């Protein structure tokens, strides 16, 4: 059976905002530490609804530890692929907290470049 | 009791390379997808031994799902703090695979900036 985060990604992919909302606890808080942005349930719905471009989500990995679930996804957006790593904390059948990381490509530094 | 990845971080922090090596399976493979770099046991030891600067590791979160363990750490390096998210796959008391993400800060884009 899909975990609650997997159901969230399906609902997001389907732009089924009612289903997304039902999976979020009323006290839900999300955090994007790289930009310092934080969201509650309504502002998280809002930012995802307004996110520009034709984005699609593909789940790569789910690590299910019960109260905590971590997912790796690839978000394709106008032909580009962007990974995201999401730490979900669950309360019952809803998500109470989410901390999400958006890693960008980087160049291999000179000191560890193989000749 | 500490998970195998927590013991790895302690051994790394202590620069105890013999202990690090003992925690890695002979068939260990590591992947930094952002740069496309991959490592086996020896090259992973080598890159960490040679990593420049006076780095220190602080474990922020451990999500333990048995065969898979995910950690969030903060690496402090010459006064700067860099998060890393690591997906460990275990085989017995050793790490057989590691995929690691190094997210960087980003600016809030205009479209979601609060006035």
CSV table of C-alpha atoms in Angstrom, one decimal:
chain,number,residue,atom,x,y,z
A,1,UNK,CA,0.0,0.0,0.0
A,2,UNK,CA,1.2,3.5,-0.8
A,3,UNK,CA,2.5,5.6,2.1
A,4,UNK,CA,0.9,8.9,2.8
A,5,UNK,CA,3.7,10.8,1.1
A,6,UNK,CA,3.3,8.7,-2.0
A,7,UNK,CA,-0.4,9.5,-2.0
A,8,UNK,CA,0.6,13.2,-1.7
A,9,UNK,CA,2.8,13.0,-4.8
A,10,UNK,CA,0.1,11.3,-6.8
A,11,UNK,CA,-2.4,14.0,-5.7
A,12,UNK,CA,0.1,16.7,-6.6
A,13,UNK,CA,0.8,15.2,-10.0
A,14,UNK,CA,-3.0,15.0,-10.6
A,15,UNK,CA,-3.4,18.7,-9.4
A,16,UNK,CA,-6.1,17.2,-7.1
A,17,UNK,CA,-5.8,20.0,-4.5
A,18,UNK,CA,-8.7,18.7,-2.4
A,19,UNK,CA,-6.9,15.4,-2.0
A,20,UNK,CA,-3.6,17.2,-1.2
A,21,UNK,CA,-5.4,19.3,1.5
A,22,UNK,CA,-6.9,16.2,3.0
A,23,UNK,CA,-3.4,14.6,3.4
A,24,UNK,CA,-2.2,17.6,5.3
A,25,UNK,CA,-2.8,18.0,9.1
A,26,UNK,CA,-4.4,21.3,10.1
A,27,UNK,CA,-1.2,22.1,12.0
A,28,UNK,CA,1.0,21.2,9.0
A,29,UNK,CA,4.2,23.1,8.7
A,30,UNK,CA,6.7,22.9,5.7
A,31,UNK,CA,10.2,24.2,5.6
A,32,UNK,CA,12.6,24.8,2.6
A,33,UNK,CA,15.8,25.5,4.6
A,34,UNK,CA,17.8,26.6,1.5
A,35,UNK,CA,15.7,29.7,1.1
A,36,UNK,CA,14.4,30.0,4.6
A,37,UNK,CA,10.8,29.7,3.4
A,38,UNK,CA,8.1,28.2,5.6
A,39,UNK,CA,4.5,27.3,4.9
A,40,UNK,CA,1.4,26.3,6.7
A,41,UNK,CA,-1.3,24.2,5.1
A,42,UNK,CA,-2.9,27.0,3.1
A,43,UNK,CA,0.2,28.7,2.0
A,44,UNK,CA,1.8,25.3,1.0
A,45,UNK,CA,-1.3,24.6,-1.2
A,46,UNK,CA,-1.1,28.1,-2.6
A,47,UNK,CA,2.6,27.9,-3.6
A,48,UNK,CA,2.2,24.5,-5.3
A,49,UNK,CA,-1.0,25.7,-7.2
A,50,UNK,CA,0.9,28.8,-8.4
A,51,UNK,CA,4.2,27.0,-9.2
A,52,UNK,CA,4.9,28.0,-12.8
A,53,UNK,CA,5.5,25.6,-15.7
A,54,UNK,CA,4.3,22.2,-16.6
A,55,UNK,CA,5.8,20.2,-13.8
A,56,UNK,CA,5.6,16.4,-13.4
A,57,UNK,CA,6.6,14.3,-10.4
A,58,UNK,CA,8.3,10.9,-10.6
A,59,UNK,CA,9.0,9.1,-7.3
A,60,UNK,CA,12.5,7.5,-7.2
A,61,UNK,CA,12.8,6.2,-3.7
A,62,UNK,CA,10.7,5.9,-0.5
A,63,UNK,CA,12.3,5.2,2.9
A,64,UNK,CA,9.5,4.3,5.2
A,65,UNK,CA,10.3,4.4,8.9
A,66,UNK,CA,6.8,4.7,10.2
A,67,UNK,CA,6.3,8.1,11.8
A,68,UNK,CA,9.0,9.4,9.4
A,69,UNK,CA,9.1,8.8,5.7
A,70,UNK,CA,11.8,10.2,3.3
A,71,UNK,CA,11.2,10.4,-0.4
A,72,UNK,CA,13.5,11.2,-3.4
A,73,UNK,CA,11.6,12.5,-6.4
A,74,UNK,CA,12.5,13.9,-9.8
A,75,UNK,CA,10.5,16.9,-10.9
A,76,UNK,CA,10.5,17.4,-14.6
A,77,UNK,CA,9.9,21.0,-15.6
A,78,UNK,CA,9.9,22.2,-19.2
A,79,UNK,CA,12.4,19.4,-20.1
A,80,UNK,CA,14.7,19.9,-17.1
A,81,UNK,CA,14.9,17.4,-14.3
A,82,UNK,CA,15.2,18.6,-10.7
A,83,UNK,CA,15.6,16.2,-7.7
A,84,UNK,CA,14.0,16.9,-4.4
A,85,UNK,CA,14.5,15.1,-1.0
A,86,UNK,CA,11.5,15.4,1.4
A,87,UNK,CA,11.4,14.4,5.1
A,88,UNK,CA,7.8,13.8,6.1
A,89,UNK,CA,6.6,13.5,9.7
A,90,UNK,CA,3.2,11.8,9.9
A,91,UNK,CA,0.4,12.0,12.5
A,92,UNK,CA,-2.1,9.2,11.8
A,93,UNK,CA,-3.0,9.4,8.1
A,94,UNK,CA,-1.9,13.0,7.6
A,95,UNK,CA,1.4,14.8,7.2
A,96,UNK,CA,2.2,17.1,10.1
A,97,UNK,CA,5.6,18.3,9.0
A,98,UNK,CA,7.8,18.4,5.9
A,99,UNK,CA,11.3,19.6,5.4
A,100,UNK,CA,12.3,19.6,1.7
A,101,UNK,CA,15.7,19.9,0.0
A,102,UNK,CA,16.3,20.9,-3.6
A,103,UNK,CA,19.9,20.1,-4.6
A,104,UNK,CA,21.4,21.7,-7.7
A,105,UNK,CA,24.2,20.3,-10.0
A,106,UNK,CA,27.7,21.3,-9.1
A,107,UNK,CA,31.1,21.0,-10.8
A,108,UNK,CA,33.8,18.6,-9.6
A,109,UNK,CA,36.4,20.8,-7.9
A,110,UNK,CA,40.0,20.7,-9.3
A,111,UNK,CA,41.4,18.9,-6.2
A,112,UNK,CA,39.4,15.8,-6.8
A,113,UNK,CA,39.2,15.8,-10.6
A,114,UNK,CA,40.6,12.5,-12.0
A,115,UNK,CA,43.2,13.1,-14.7
B,1,UNK,CA,22.1,2.0,20.0
B,2,UNK,CA,23.6,4.0,17.2
B,3,UNK,CA,22.9,2.9,13.6
B,4,UNK,CA,25.7,2.0,11.3
B,5,UNK,CA,25.5,5.4,9.6
B,6,UNK,CA,25.7,7.2,12.9
B,7,UNK,CA,28.8,5.2,13.7
B,8,UNK,CA,30.2,6.2,10.3
B,9,UNK,CA,29.7,9.9,11.1
B,10,UNK,CA,31.5,9.5,14.4
B,11,UNK,CA,34.4,7.7,12.8
B,12,UNK,CA,34.6,10.4,10.1
B,13,UNK,CA,34.5,13.2,12.7
B,14,UNK,CA,37.3,11.4,14.6
B,15,UNK,CA,39.4,10.9,11.4
B,16,UNK,CA,39.4,7.2,12.4
B,17,UNK,CA,39.9,5.9,8.8
B,18,UNK,CA,40.3,2.3,9.9
B,19,UNK,CA,36.9,2.5,11.6
B,20,UNK,CA,35.4,4.2,8.5
B,21,UNK,CA,36.8,1.4,6.3
B,22,UNK,CA,35.4,-1.4,8.6
B,23,UNK,CA,31.9,0.1,8.2
B,24,UNK,CA,32.1,0.0,4.4
B,25,UNK,CA,31.3,-3.3,2.6
B,26,UNK,CA,34.0,-4.4,0.1
B,27,UNK,CA,31.4,-3.8,-2.7
B,28,UNK,CA,30.5,-0.4,-1.3
B,29,UNK,CA,29.5,2.2,-3.9
B,30,UNK,CA,28.9,5.9,-3.3
B,31,UNK,CA,27.2,8.4,-5.6
B,32,UNK,CA,27.1,12.2,-5.6
B,33,UNK,CA,24.5,12.8,-8.3
B,34,UNK,CA,24.9,16.5,-8.4
B,35,UNK,CA,28.4,16.2,-9.8
B,36,UNK,CA,28.1,12.8,-11.3
B,37,UNK,CA,30.9,11.5,-9.1
B,38,UNK,CA,31.0,7.9,-8.0
B,39,UNK,CA,33.3,6.2,-5.5
B,40,UNK,CA,34.2,2.7,-4.4
B,41,UNK,CA,35.5,1.9,-0.9
B,42,UNK,CA,39.1,3.0,-1.5
B,43,UNK,CA,38.3,6.2,-3.5
B,44,UNK,CA,35.6,7.2,-0.9
B,45,UNK,CA,38.2,6.9,1.9
B,46,UNK,CA,40.6,8.8,-0.2
B,47,UNK,CA,38.3,11.7,-1.1
B,48,UNK,CA,37.3,12.1,2.6
B,49,UNK,CA,40.9,12.0,3.8
B,50,UNK,CA,41.9,14.6,1.3
B,51,UNK,CA,38.9,16.9,1.8
B,52,UNK,CA,40.4,20.3,2.5
B,53,UNK,CA,39.6,22.4,5.5
B,54,UNK,CA,38.8,21.8,9.1
B,55,UNK,CA,35.4,20.2,8.7
B,56,UNK,CA,33.2,18.9,11.5
B,57,UNK,CA,30.0,16.8,11.3
B,58,UNK,CA,26.9,17.3,13.4
B,59,UNK,CA,24.1,14.8,12.9
B,60,UNK,CA,20.7,16.5,12.8
B,61,UNK,CA,18.3,13.7,12.0
B,62,UNK,CA,18.3,9.9,11.5
B,63,UNK,CA,15.4,8.1,9.8
B,64,UNK,CA,16.0,4.4,10.4
B,65,UNK,CA,14.0,2.0,8.2
B,66,UNK,CA,16.2,-1.0,8.7
B,67,UNK,CA,17.9,-1.9,5.4
B,68,UNK,CA,17.8,1.9,4.5
B,69,UNK,CA,18.8,4.7,6.8
B,70,UNK,CA,18.6,8.4,5.8
B,71,UNK,CA,20.6,11.0,7.7
B,72,UNK,CA,20.7,14.8,7.7
B,73,UNK,CA,23.9,16.3,8.8
B,74,UNK,CA,25.5,19.7,9.0
B,75,UNK,CA,29.1,20.0,8.0
B,76,UNK,CA,30.8,23.0,9.4
B,77,UNK,CA,33.8,24.1,7.4
B,78,UNK,CA,35.9,27.1,8.3
B,79,UNK,CA,32.9,28.8,9.9
B,80,UNK,CA,30.4,28.0,7.1
B,81,UNK,CA,27.6,25.3,7.6
B,82,UNK,CA,26.7,23.0,4.8
B,83,UNK,CA,23.8,20.5,5.0
B,84,UNK,CA,24.0,17.0,3.5
B,85,UNK,CA,21.4,14.3,3.1
B,86,UNK,CA,22.6,10.7,2.8
B,87,UNK,CA,20.7,7.6,1.8
B,88,UNK,CA,22.5,4.6,3.2
B,89,UNK,CA,21.8,1.0,2.2
B,90,UNK,CA,23.0,-1.6,4.7
B,91,UNK,CA,24.2,-5.1,4.3
B,92,UNK,CA,24.5,-6.6,7.8
B,93,UNK,CA,26.7,-4.3,9.9
B,94,UNK,CA,28.2,-2.6,6.8
B,95,UNK,CA,27.2,0.1,4.3
B,96,UNK,CA,26.9,-1.3,0.8
B,97,UNK,CA,25.6,1.9,-0.9
B,98,UNK,CA,25.4,5.6,-0.3
B,99,UNK,CA,23.7,8.3,-2.4
B,100,UNK,CA,24.5,11.8,-1.0
B,101,UNK,CA,23.0,15.2,-1.7
B,102,UNK,CA,24.6,18.6,-0.9
B,103,UNK,CA,21.9,21.3,-1.1
B,104,UNK,CA,23.0,25.0,-1.4
B,105,UNK,CA,21.1,28.1,-0.4
B,106,UNK,CA,18.9,29.7,-3.0
B,107,UNK,CA,17.0,33.0,-3.2
B,108,UNK,CA,13.2,33.2,-3.0
B,109,UNK,CA,12.0,33.9,-6.5
B,110,UNK,CA,10.0,37.0,-7.2
B,111,UNK,CA,6.7,35.2,-7.9
B,112,UNK,CA,6.5,33.8,-4.3
B,113,UNK,CA,8.0,36.6,-2.4
B,114,UNK,CA,5.7,37.9,0.3
B,115,UNK,CA,5.2,41.7,0.1
